[in-house]
């Protein structure tokens, strides 16, 4: 009696997404097998525990071999050892560079150095994320930073070109790189209510409006050649912001500004009396933040200052977000009616970004 057997031979590398997630999350083979058993896979497939152990180990060996290619994603696309469809390649890259919100929130704005890496044990304990996963995420942040830090041009484009990330993930990495480069403080207790998404939103606004890349090509001189277009804040712009102090230093301008805002908002704000009483303090706070940005420490404390000088006073007076929006819009626009003020373009560049950030930071 003869038997017929159909045989198919292929060399496509099989990727189990669930096992890949367990590997990325830093689980050992033993722990991964236990979690797979708990998921009911033995009952679903009829496999034995030995087969599941072997399957998991085989996947882990594959992922370890792929990891060096994932460090430089274009190499994964051009190598010939692993036959992986393009859609699977994209999945491998995207998930390898994905990060946990709880983790990024702990390291955002810190220097991506050995000193910070030593804190990963504590971060792992605090967040419940495995140490191995914390290390992978930290090393990814550092790797992207090192690759793009000397590049000119769009930060997002550079990240996408060299790491093949989706637009959203590339923008998130741009925010991480931007915050690490400028060392913005994000860890203070009064900032803990803010999410990574809040900071990333503000980072994107600042990159678009406050960096050298925001004003097109920087002049070619020795200093500008040392600056990265989207990573470094425009120092000339920061110096010019001192000119805005006239808005609060000149009593006539301050009084006129207040009068214009109050006239426009009377009857439209539920907190009008609180706004009118506190206008000068709020205005001084916003303008003084601008005037201090020539100092590195004050740049680092930008979000602390915004929360202290604007968010907390408005929150203590129970401003709804809609009133904050009305106020900031009118506060910004009415400056154009001040005849004695000569820095309209500078003001718009500053307040256009600040208004967006403040509305994002304000949780009523």
CSV table of C-alpha atoms in Angstrom, one decimal:
chain,number,residue,atom,x,y,z
A,1,UNK,CA,0.0,0.0,0.0
A,2,UNK,CA,1.4,3.4,-1.0
A,3,UNK,CA,0.8,6.7,0.7
A,4,UNK,CA,0.8,10.1,-0.9
A,5,UNK,CA,2.4,13.0,1.0
A,6,UNK,CA,2.3,16.6,-0.1
A,7,UNK,CA,5.4,18.5,1.0
A,8,UNK,CA,6.0,22.2,0.8
A,9,UNK,CA,9.4,23.7,1.5
A,10,UNK,CA,9.8,27.4,2.1
A,11,UNK,CA,12.3,29.7,3.8
A,12,UNK,CA,10.0,32.5,5.0
A,13,UNK,CA,10.9,33.4,8.6
A,14,UNK,CA,7.8,32.9,10.7
A,15,UNK,CA,7.1,35.6,13.3
A,16,UNK,CA,4.6,34.9,16.1
A,17,UNK,CA,3.4,38.4,17.2
A,18,UNK,CA,2.4,37.2,20.7
A,19,UNK,CA,5.9,35.7,21.3
A,20,UNK,CA,7.5,38.8,19.9
A,21,UNK,CA,5.6,40.9,22.4
A,22,UNK,CA,6.7,38.7,25.3
A,23,UNK,CA,10.3,39.0,24.1
A,24,UNK,CA,10.1,42.7,23.8
A,25,UNK,CA,8.5,42.9,27.2
A,26,UNK,CA,11.7,41.3,28.6
A,27,UNK,CA,10.3,37.9,29.7
A,28,UNK,CA,12.6,34.9,29.9
A,29,UNK,CA,11.8,31.8,27.8
A,30,UNK,CA,10.6,30.1,31.0
A,31,UNK,CA,8.3,33.0,31.9
A,32,UNK,CA,7.1,33.3,28.3
A,33,UNK,CA,6.2,29.6,28.1
A,34,UNK,CA,4.3,29.9,31.4
A,35,UNK,CA,2.3,32.9,30.0
A,36,UNK,CA,1.6,31.1,26.8
A,37,UNK,CA,0.3,28.1,28.7
A,38,UNK,CA,-1.9,30.4,30.8
A,39,UNK,CA,-3.4,31.9,27.7
A,40,UNK,CA,-4.8,28.4,26.8
A,41,UNK,CA,-2.6,27.8,23.7
A,42,UNK,CA,-2.1,24.1,24.5
A,43,UNK,CA,-5.8,23.5,24.5
A,44,UNK,CA,-6.3,25.5,21.4
A,45,UNK,CA,-3.6,23.8,19.3
A,46,UNK,CA,-3.3,20.4,20.9
A,47,UNK,CA,0.5,20.9,21.3
A,48,UNK,CA,2.5,19.4,24.2
A,49,UNK,CA,4.4,21.4,26.7
A,50,UNK,CA,7.7,20.2,25.2
A,51,UNK,CA,6.7,21.5,21.8
A,52,UNK,CA,5.6,24.8,23.2
A,53,UNK,CA,9.0,25.1,25.0
A,54,UNK,CA,10.8,24.3,21.8
A,55,UNK,CA,8.7,26.7,19.7
A,56,UNK,CA,9.3,29.6,22.2
A,57,UNK,CA,13.0,29.0,22.3
A,58,UNK,CA,13.1,28.9,18.5
A,59,UNK,CA,11.3,32.3,18.2
A,60,UNK,CA,13.6,33.8,20.9
A,61,UNK,CA,16.7,32.7,18.9
A,62,UNK,CA,15.3,34.3,15.8
A,63,UNK,CA,14.5,37.6,17.6
A,64,UNK,CA,18.0,37.7,19.1
A,65,UNK,CA,19.5,37.3,15.7
A,66,UNK,CA,17.2,40.0,14.2
A,67,UNK,CA,18.0,42.5,17.0
A,68,UNK,CA,21.3,43.7,15.6
A,69,UNK,CA,19.4,44.4,12.3
A,70,UNK,CA,16.7,46.3,14.2
A,71,UNK,CA,19.3,48.6,15.6
A,72,UNK,CA,19.7,49.9,12.0
A,73,UNK,CA,16.4,49.2,10.4
A,74,UNK,CA,17.5,49.8,6.7
A,75,UNK,CA,19.8,46.8,7.2
A,76,UNK,CA,16.8,44.6,7.9
A,77,UNK,CA,15.2,45.6,4.6
A,78,UNK,CA,18.4,44.9,2.5
A,79,UNK,CA,19.7,41.7,4.2
A,80,UNK,CA,19.1,38.3,2.6
A,81,UNK,CA,19.4,35.9,5.5
A,82,UNK,CA,15.8,36.3,6.8
A,83,UNK,CA,13.0,36.1,4.3
A,84,UNK,CA,10.5,38.4,5.9
A,85,UNK,CA,7.6,40.0,3.9
A,86,UNK,CA,7.8,43.9,4.0
A,87,UNK,CA,4.6,44.2,6.1
A,88,UNK,CA,6.2,41.9,8.7
A,89,UNK,CA,9.5,43.9,8.6
A,90,UNK,CA,7.5,47.1,9.3
A,91,UNK,CA,5.8,45.4,12.2
A,92,UNK,CA,9.1,44.2,13.7
A,93,UNK,CA,10.6,47.7,13.5
A,94,UNK,CA,7.6,49.6,14.7
A,95,UNK,CA,7.1,47.3,17.8
A,96,UNK,CA,10.8,47.2,18.6
A,97,UNK,CA,10.9,51.0,18.8
A,98,UNK,CA,7.5,51.3,20.6
A,99,UNK,CA,7.8,52.4,24.2
A,100,UNK,CA,5.7,52.4,27.4
A,101,UNK,CA,4.2,55.8,28.4
A,102,UNK,CA,5.1,55.1,32.0
A,103,UNK,CA,8.7,54.5,31.1
A,104,UNK,CA,9.2,57.5,28.8
A,105,UNK,CA,7.6,59.7,31.4
A,106,UNK,CA,10.3,58.8,33.9
A,107,UNK,CA,13.2,59.7,31.5
A,108,UNK,CA,11.8,62.5,29.5
A,109,UNK,CA,14.1,65.5,29.5
A,110,UNK,CA,16.9,63.7,31.2
A,111,UNK,CA,20.3,63.3,29.6
A,112,UNK,CA,20.5,60.0,27.8
A,113,UNK,CA,23.7,58.9,29.5
A,114,UNK,CA,25.2,56.2,31.7
A,115,UNK,CA,24.1,58.2,34.8
A,116,UNK,CA,20.4,57.9,33.8
A,117,UNK,CA,20.8,54.3,32.7
A,118,UNK,CA,21.9,53.5,36.3
A,119,UNK,CA,18.4,54.6,37.4
A,120,UNK,CA,16.7,52.0,35.3
A,121,UNK,CA,16.5,49.5,38.2
A,122,UNK,CA,14.4,52.0,40.2
A,123,UNK,CA,12.3,52.9,37.2
A,124,UNK,CA,11.6,49.2,36.6
A,125,UNK,CA,10.5,48.8,40.2
A,126,UNK,CA,8.3,51.9,40.1
A,127,UNK,CA,6.6,51.2,36.8
A,128,UNK,CA,6.4,47.4,36.9
A,129,UNK,CA,8.1,47.3,33.5
A,130,UNK,CA,10.8,44.6,33.3
A,131,UNK,CA,14.4,45.8,33.5
A,132,UNK,CA,15.2,44.2,30.2
A,133,UNK,CA,12.4,46.2,28.5
A,134,UNK,CA,13.5,49.4,30.2
A,135,UNK,CA,17.0,48.9,28.9
A,136,UNK,CA,15.7,48.3,25.4
A,137,UNK,CA,13.6,51.4,25.4
A,138,UNK,CA,16.4,53.5,26.9
A,139,UNK,CA,18.9,52.2,24.4
A,140,UNK,CA,16.5,52.9,21.5
A,141,UNK,CA,16.1,56.6,22.7
A,142,UNK,CA,19.8,56.9,23.0
A,143,UNK,CA,20.5,55.3,19.6
A,144,UNK,CA,18.1,57.6,17.8
A,145,UNK,CA,19.5,60.6,19.6
A,146,UNK,CA,23.1,59.7,18.6
A,147,UNK,CA,22.2,59.1,14.9
A,148,UNK,CA,20.2,62.4,14.4
A,149,UNK,CA,22.0,64.8,16.8
A,150,UNK,CA,24.5,66.0,14.1
A,151,UNK,CA,22.0,66.2,11.3
A,152,UNK,CA,20.6,69.3,9.8
A,153,UNK,CA,17.0,69.5,8.5
A,154,UNK,CA,13.7,68.1,9.7
A,155,UNK,CA,14.1,66.0,12.9
A,156,UNK,CA,11.0,63.9,12.1
A,157,UNK,CA,12.2,63.3,8.5
A,158,UNK,CA,15.7,62.3,9.7
A,159,UNK,CA,14.3,59.8,12.2
A,160,UNK,CA,11.9,58.3,9.6
A,161,UNK,CA,14.7,58.0,7.0
A,162,UNK,CA,17.2,56.3,9.3
A,163,UNK,CA,14.8,54.2,11.4
A,164,UNK,CA,11.8,53.7,9.1
A,165,UNK,CA,9.2,54.5,11.8
A,166,UNK,CA,5.6,55.5,11.2
A,167,UNK,CA,4.9,59.2,11.1
A,168,UNK,CA,3.3,59.2,14.6
A,169,UNK,CA,6.2,57.2,16.2
A,170,UNK,CA,8.8,59.4,14.5
A,171,UNK,CA,7.1,62.5,15.9
A,172,UNK,CA,7.1,61.0,19.4
A,173,UNK,CA,10.9,60.2,19.0
A,174,UNK,CA,11.4,63.7,17.8
A,175,UNK,CA,9.8,65.0,21.0
A,176,UNK,CA,12.0,62.7,23.1
A,177,UNK,CA,15.2,63.8,21.3
A,178,UNK,CA,14.2,67.5,21.5
A,179,UNK,CA,13.5,67.2,25.3
A,180,UNK,CA,16.7,65.3,25.9
A,181,UNK,CA,18.8,67.9,23.9
A,182,UNK,CA,17.3,70.9,25.7
A,183,UNK,CA,17.0,69.1,29.1
A,184,UNK,CA,13.5,70.4,29.9
A,185,UNK,CA,12.4,69.6,33.5
A,186,UNK,CA,9.5,67.2,33.5
A,187,UNK,CA,9.9,65.3,36.8
A,188,UNK,CA,8.8,67.9,39.4
A,189,UNK,CA,5.8,66.9,41.5
A,190,UNK,CA,3.7,69.8,40.1
A,191,UNK,CA,4.2,68.4,36.6
A,192,UNK,CA,3.2,64.8,37.3
A,193,UNK,CA,-0.3,65.3,36.1
A,194,UNK,CA,1.0,65.9,32.6
A,195,UNK,CA,1.3,63.0,30.2
A,196,UNK,CA,4.0,62.3,27.6
A,197,UNK,CA,1.4,63.3,25.0
A,198,UNK,CA,1.1,66.7,26.6
A,199,UNK,CA,4.8,67.3,26.4
A,200,UNK,CA,5.1,65.8,22.9
A,201,UNK,CA,2.4,68.2,21.7
A,202,UNK,CA,4.3,71.2,23.1
A,203,UNK,CA,7.6,69.9,21.7
A,204,UNK,CA,6.1,69.8,18.2
A,205,UNK,CA,4.9,73.4,18.5
A,206,UNK,CA,8.4,74.5,19.7
A,207,UNK,CA,10.2,72.6,17.0
A,208,UNK,CA,7.9,74.2,14.4
A,209,UNK,CA,8.2,77.8,15.7
A,210,UNK,CA,11.1,78.3,18.1
A,211,UNK,CA,14.0,76.4,16.5
A,212,UNK,CA,16.4,77.4,13.7
A,213,UNK,CA,14.5,75.1,11.4
A,214,UNK,CA,11.4,77.2,12.0
A,215,UNK,CA,12.8,80.1,10.2
A,216,UNK,CA,14.2,78.3,7.1
A,217,UNK,CA,17.9,78.1,6.4
A,218,UNK,CA,20.1,79.4,9.1
A,219,UNK,CA,22.9,81.8,8.0
A,220,UNK,CA,26.1,80.0,7.1
A,221,UNK,CA,28.6,80.9,9.8
A,222,UNK,CA,30.7,79.0,12.3
A,223,UNK,CA,28.1,79.2,15.0
A,224,UNK,CA,25.1,78.2,12.9
A,225,UNK,CA,27.0,75.2,11.5
A,226,UNK,CA,27.2,73.9,15.0
A,227,UNK,CA,23.4,74.1,15.5
A,228,UNK,CA,21.0,71.4,14.5
A,229,UNK,CA,18.0,73.0,12.8
A,230,UNK,CA,15.2,71.2,14.7
A,231,UNK,CA,17.0,70.2,17.9
A,232,UNK,CA,18.3,73.5,19.1
A,233,UNK,CA,16.2,76.5,20.1
A,234,UNK,CA,16.9,79.6,18.0
A,235,UNK,CA,19.3,81.6,20.3
A,236,UNK,CA,18.8,84.8,18.5
A,237,UNK,CA,15.0,84.5,19.0
A,238,UNK,CA,15.5,83.8,22.7
A,239,UNK,CA,17.7,86.9,23.0
A,240,UNK,CA,15.1,89.0,21.2
A,241,UNK,CA,12.4,87.9,23.6
A,242,UNK,CA,13.8,90.3,26.2
A,243,UNK,CA,12.2,93.1,24.0
A,244,UNK,CA,8.8,91.9,25.2
A,245,UNK,CA,9.4,93.1,28.7
A,246,UNK,CA,8.2,96.5,27.6
A,247,UNK,CA,4.6,95.1,27.7
A,248,UNK,CA,4.8,94.9,31.5
A,249,UNK,CA,7.6,97.4,32.3
A,250,UNK,CA,5.8,100.3,30.6
A,251,UNK,CA,2.8,101.1,32.8
A,252,UNK,CA,0.9,102.8,30.1
A,253,UNK,CA,1.3,99.8,27.7
A,254,UNK,CA,0.3,97.4,30.5
A,255,UNK,CA,-2.8,99.5,31.4
A,256,UNK,CA,-3.8,99.8,27.8
A,257,UNK,CA,-3.3,96.1,27.2
A,258,UNK,CA,-5.5,95.3,30.1
A,259,UNK,CA,-8.2,97.7,29.0
A,260,UNK,CA,-8.3,96.2,25.5
A,261,UNK,CA,-8.6,92.7,26.8
A,262,UNK,CA,-11.2,93.6,29.4
A,263,UNK,CA,-13.3,95.5,26.9
A,264,UNK,CA,-13.3,92.6,24.5
A,265,UNK,CA,-14.1,90.0,27.1
A,266,UNK,CA,-16.6,91.7,29.4
A,267,UNK,CA,-19.8,89.6,29.4
A,268,UNK,CA,-18.1,86.7,27.7
A,269,UNK,CA,-16.1,85.2,30.6
A,270,UNK,CA,-17.6,83.5,33.6
A,271,UNK,CA,-14.5,84.4,35.5
A,272,UNK,CA,-14.3,88.0,34.3
A,273,UNK,CA,-13.9,89.6,37.7
A,274,UNK,CA,-11.1,87.2,38.6
A,275,UNK,CA,-9.4,87.8,35.2
A,276,UNK,CA,-9.6,91.6,35.6
A,277,UNK,CA,-8.2,91.5,39.2
A,278,UNK,CA,-5.3,89.2,38.2
A,279,UNK,CA,-4.6,90.4,34.7
A,280,UNK,CA,-1.3,92.2,35.5
A,281,UNK,CA,0.1,89.2,37.5
A,282,UNK,CA,-0.8,86.8,34.7
A,283,UNK,CA,0.7,89.1,32.0
A,284,UNK,CA,3.9,89.7,34.0
A,285,UNK,CA,4.2,85.9,34.5
A,286,UNK,CA,3.9,85.2,30.7
A,287,UNK,CA,6.2,88.0,29.6
A,288,UNK,CA,8.8,87.3,32.3
A,289,UNK,CA,9.0,83.7,31.2
A,290,UNK,CA,9.9,84.9,27.8
A,291,UNK,CA,12.5,87.4,29.0
A,292,UNK,CA,14.3,84.7,31.0
A,293,UNK,CA,14.7,82.2,28.2
A,294,UNK,CA,18.2,83.5,27.5
A,295,UNK,CA,19.5,81.4,30.5
A,296,UNK,CA,19.8,77.6,30.2
A,297,UNK,CA,18.3,77.0,33.6
A,298,UNK,CA,15.2,79.0,32.8
A,299,UNK,CA,14.9,77.1,29.5
A,300,UNK,CA,15.0,73.9,31.4
A,301,UNK,CA,12.3,75.2,33.9
A,302,UNK,CA,10.0,76.4,31.1
A,303,UNK,CA,7.1,74.0,32.0
A,304,UNK,CA,7.6,74.5,35.7
A,305,UNK,CA,7.3,78.3,35.2
A,306,UNK,CA,4.2,78.0,32.9
A,307,UNK,CA,2.4,75.9,35.5
A,308,UNK,CA,3.4,78.2,38.4
A,309,UNK,CA,2.8,81.5,36.7
A,310,UNK,CA,-0.3,80.7,34.7
A,311,UNK,CA,-1.9,77.3,35.1
A,312,UNK,CA,-2.0,77.2,38.9
A,313,UNK,CA,-3.4,80.8,39.4
A,314,UNK,CA,-6.1,80.1,36.9
A,315,UNK,CA,-6.9,76.8,38.3
A,316,UNK,CA,-7.1,78.2,41.8
A,317,UNK,CA,-9.8,80.7,40.5
A,318,UNK,CA,-11.6,77.8,38.8
A,319,UNK,CA,-11.2,79.0,35.3
A,320,UNK,CA,-12.9,76.6,32.8
A,321,UNK,CA,-10.8,75.7,29.8
A,322,UNK,CA,-13.2,77.6,27.5
A,323,UNK,CA,-12.4,80.9,29.5
A,324,UNK,CA,-8.7,80.2,29.4
A,325,UNK,CA,-9.0,79.8,25.6
A,326,UNK,CA,-11.0,83.1,25.2
A,327,UNK,CA,-8.5,84.9,27.4
A,328,UNK,CA,-5.3,83.7,25.7
A,329,UNK,CA,-6.8,84.4,22.2
A,330,UNK,CA,-7.7,88.0,23.2
A,331,UNK,CA,-4.6,88.5,25.2
A,332,UNK,CA,-2.5,87.6,22.2
A,333,UNK,CA,-4.5,89.4,19.6
A,334,UNK,CA,-5.0,92.7,21.4
A,335,UNK,CA,-1.2,93.4,21.4
A,336,UNK,CA,-1.6,94.3,17.7
A,337,UNK,CA,-3.7,97.3,18.8
A,338,UNK,CA,-0.9,98.7,21.0
A,339,UNK,CA,0.5,101.6,19.0
A,340,UNK,CA,3.6,101.9,21.1
A,341,UNK,CA,4.6,98.3,20.7
A,342,UNK,CA,7.1,97.5,17.9
A,343,UNK,CA,7.7,93.8,18.2
A,344,UNK,CA,4.5,92.2,16.7
A,345,UNK,CA,6.2,89.4,14.7
A,346,UNK,CA,8.3,88.4,17.7
A,347,UNK,CA,5.2,88.4,20.0
A,348,UNK,CA,3.2,86.3,17.5
A,349,UNK,CA,6.1,83.8,17.3
A,350,UNK,CA,6.3,83.5,21.0
A,351,UNK,CA,2.6,83.6,22.0
A,352,UNK,CA,1.4,81.4,19.1
A,353,UNK,CA,3.4,78.5,20.6
A,354,UNK,CA,2.8,79.5,24.2
A,355,UNK,CA,-0.9,79.7,23.7
A,356,UNK,CA,-1.1,76.2,22.3
A,357,UNK,CA,1.1,74.8,25.1
A,358,UNK,CA,-0.8,76.5,27.9
A,359,UNK,CA,-4.2,75.2,26.5
A,360,UNK,CA,-2.7,71.7,26.5
A,361,UNK,CA,-1.2,72.0,30.0
A,362,UNK,CA,-4.4,73.4,31.4
A,363,UNK,CA,-6.6,70.6,32.8
A,364,UNK,CA,-9.6,72.2,34.4
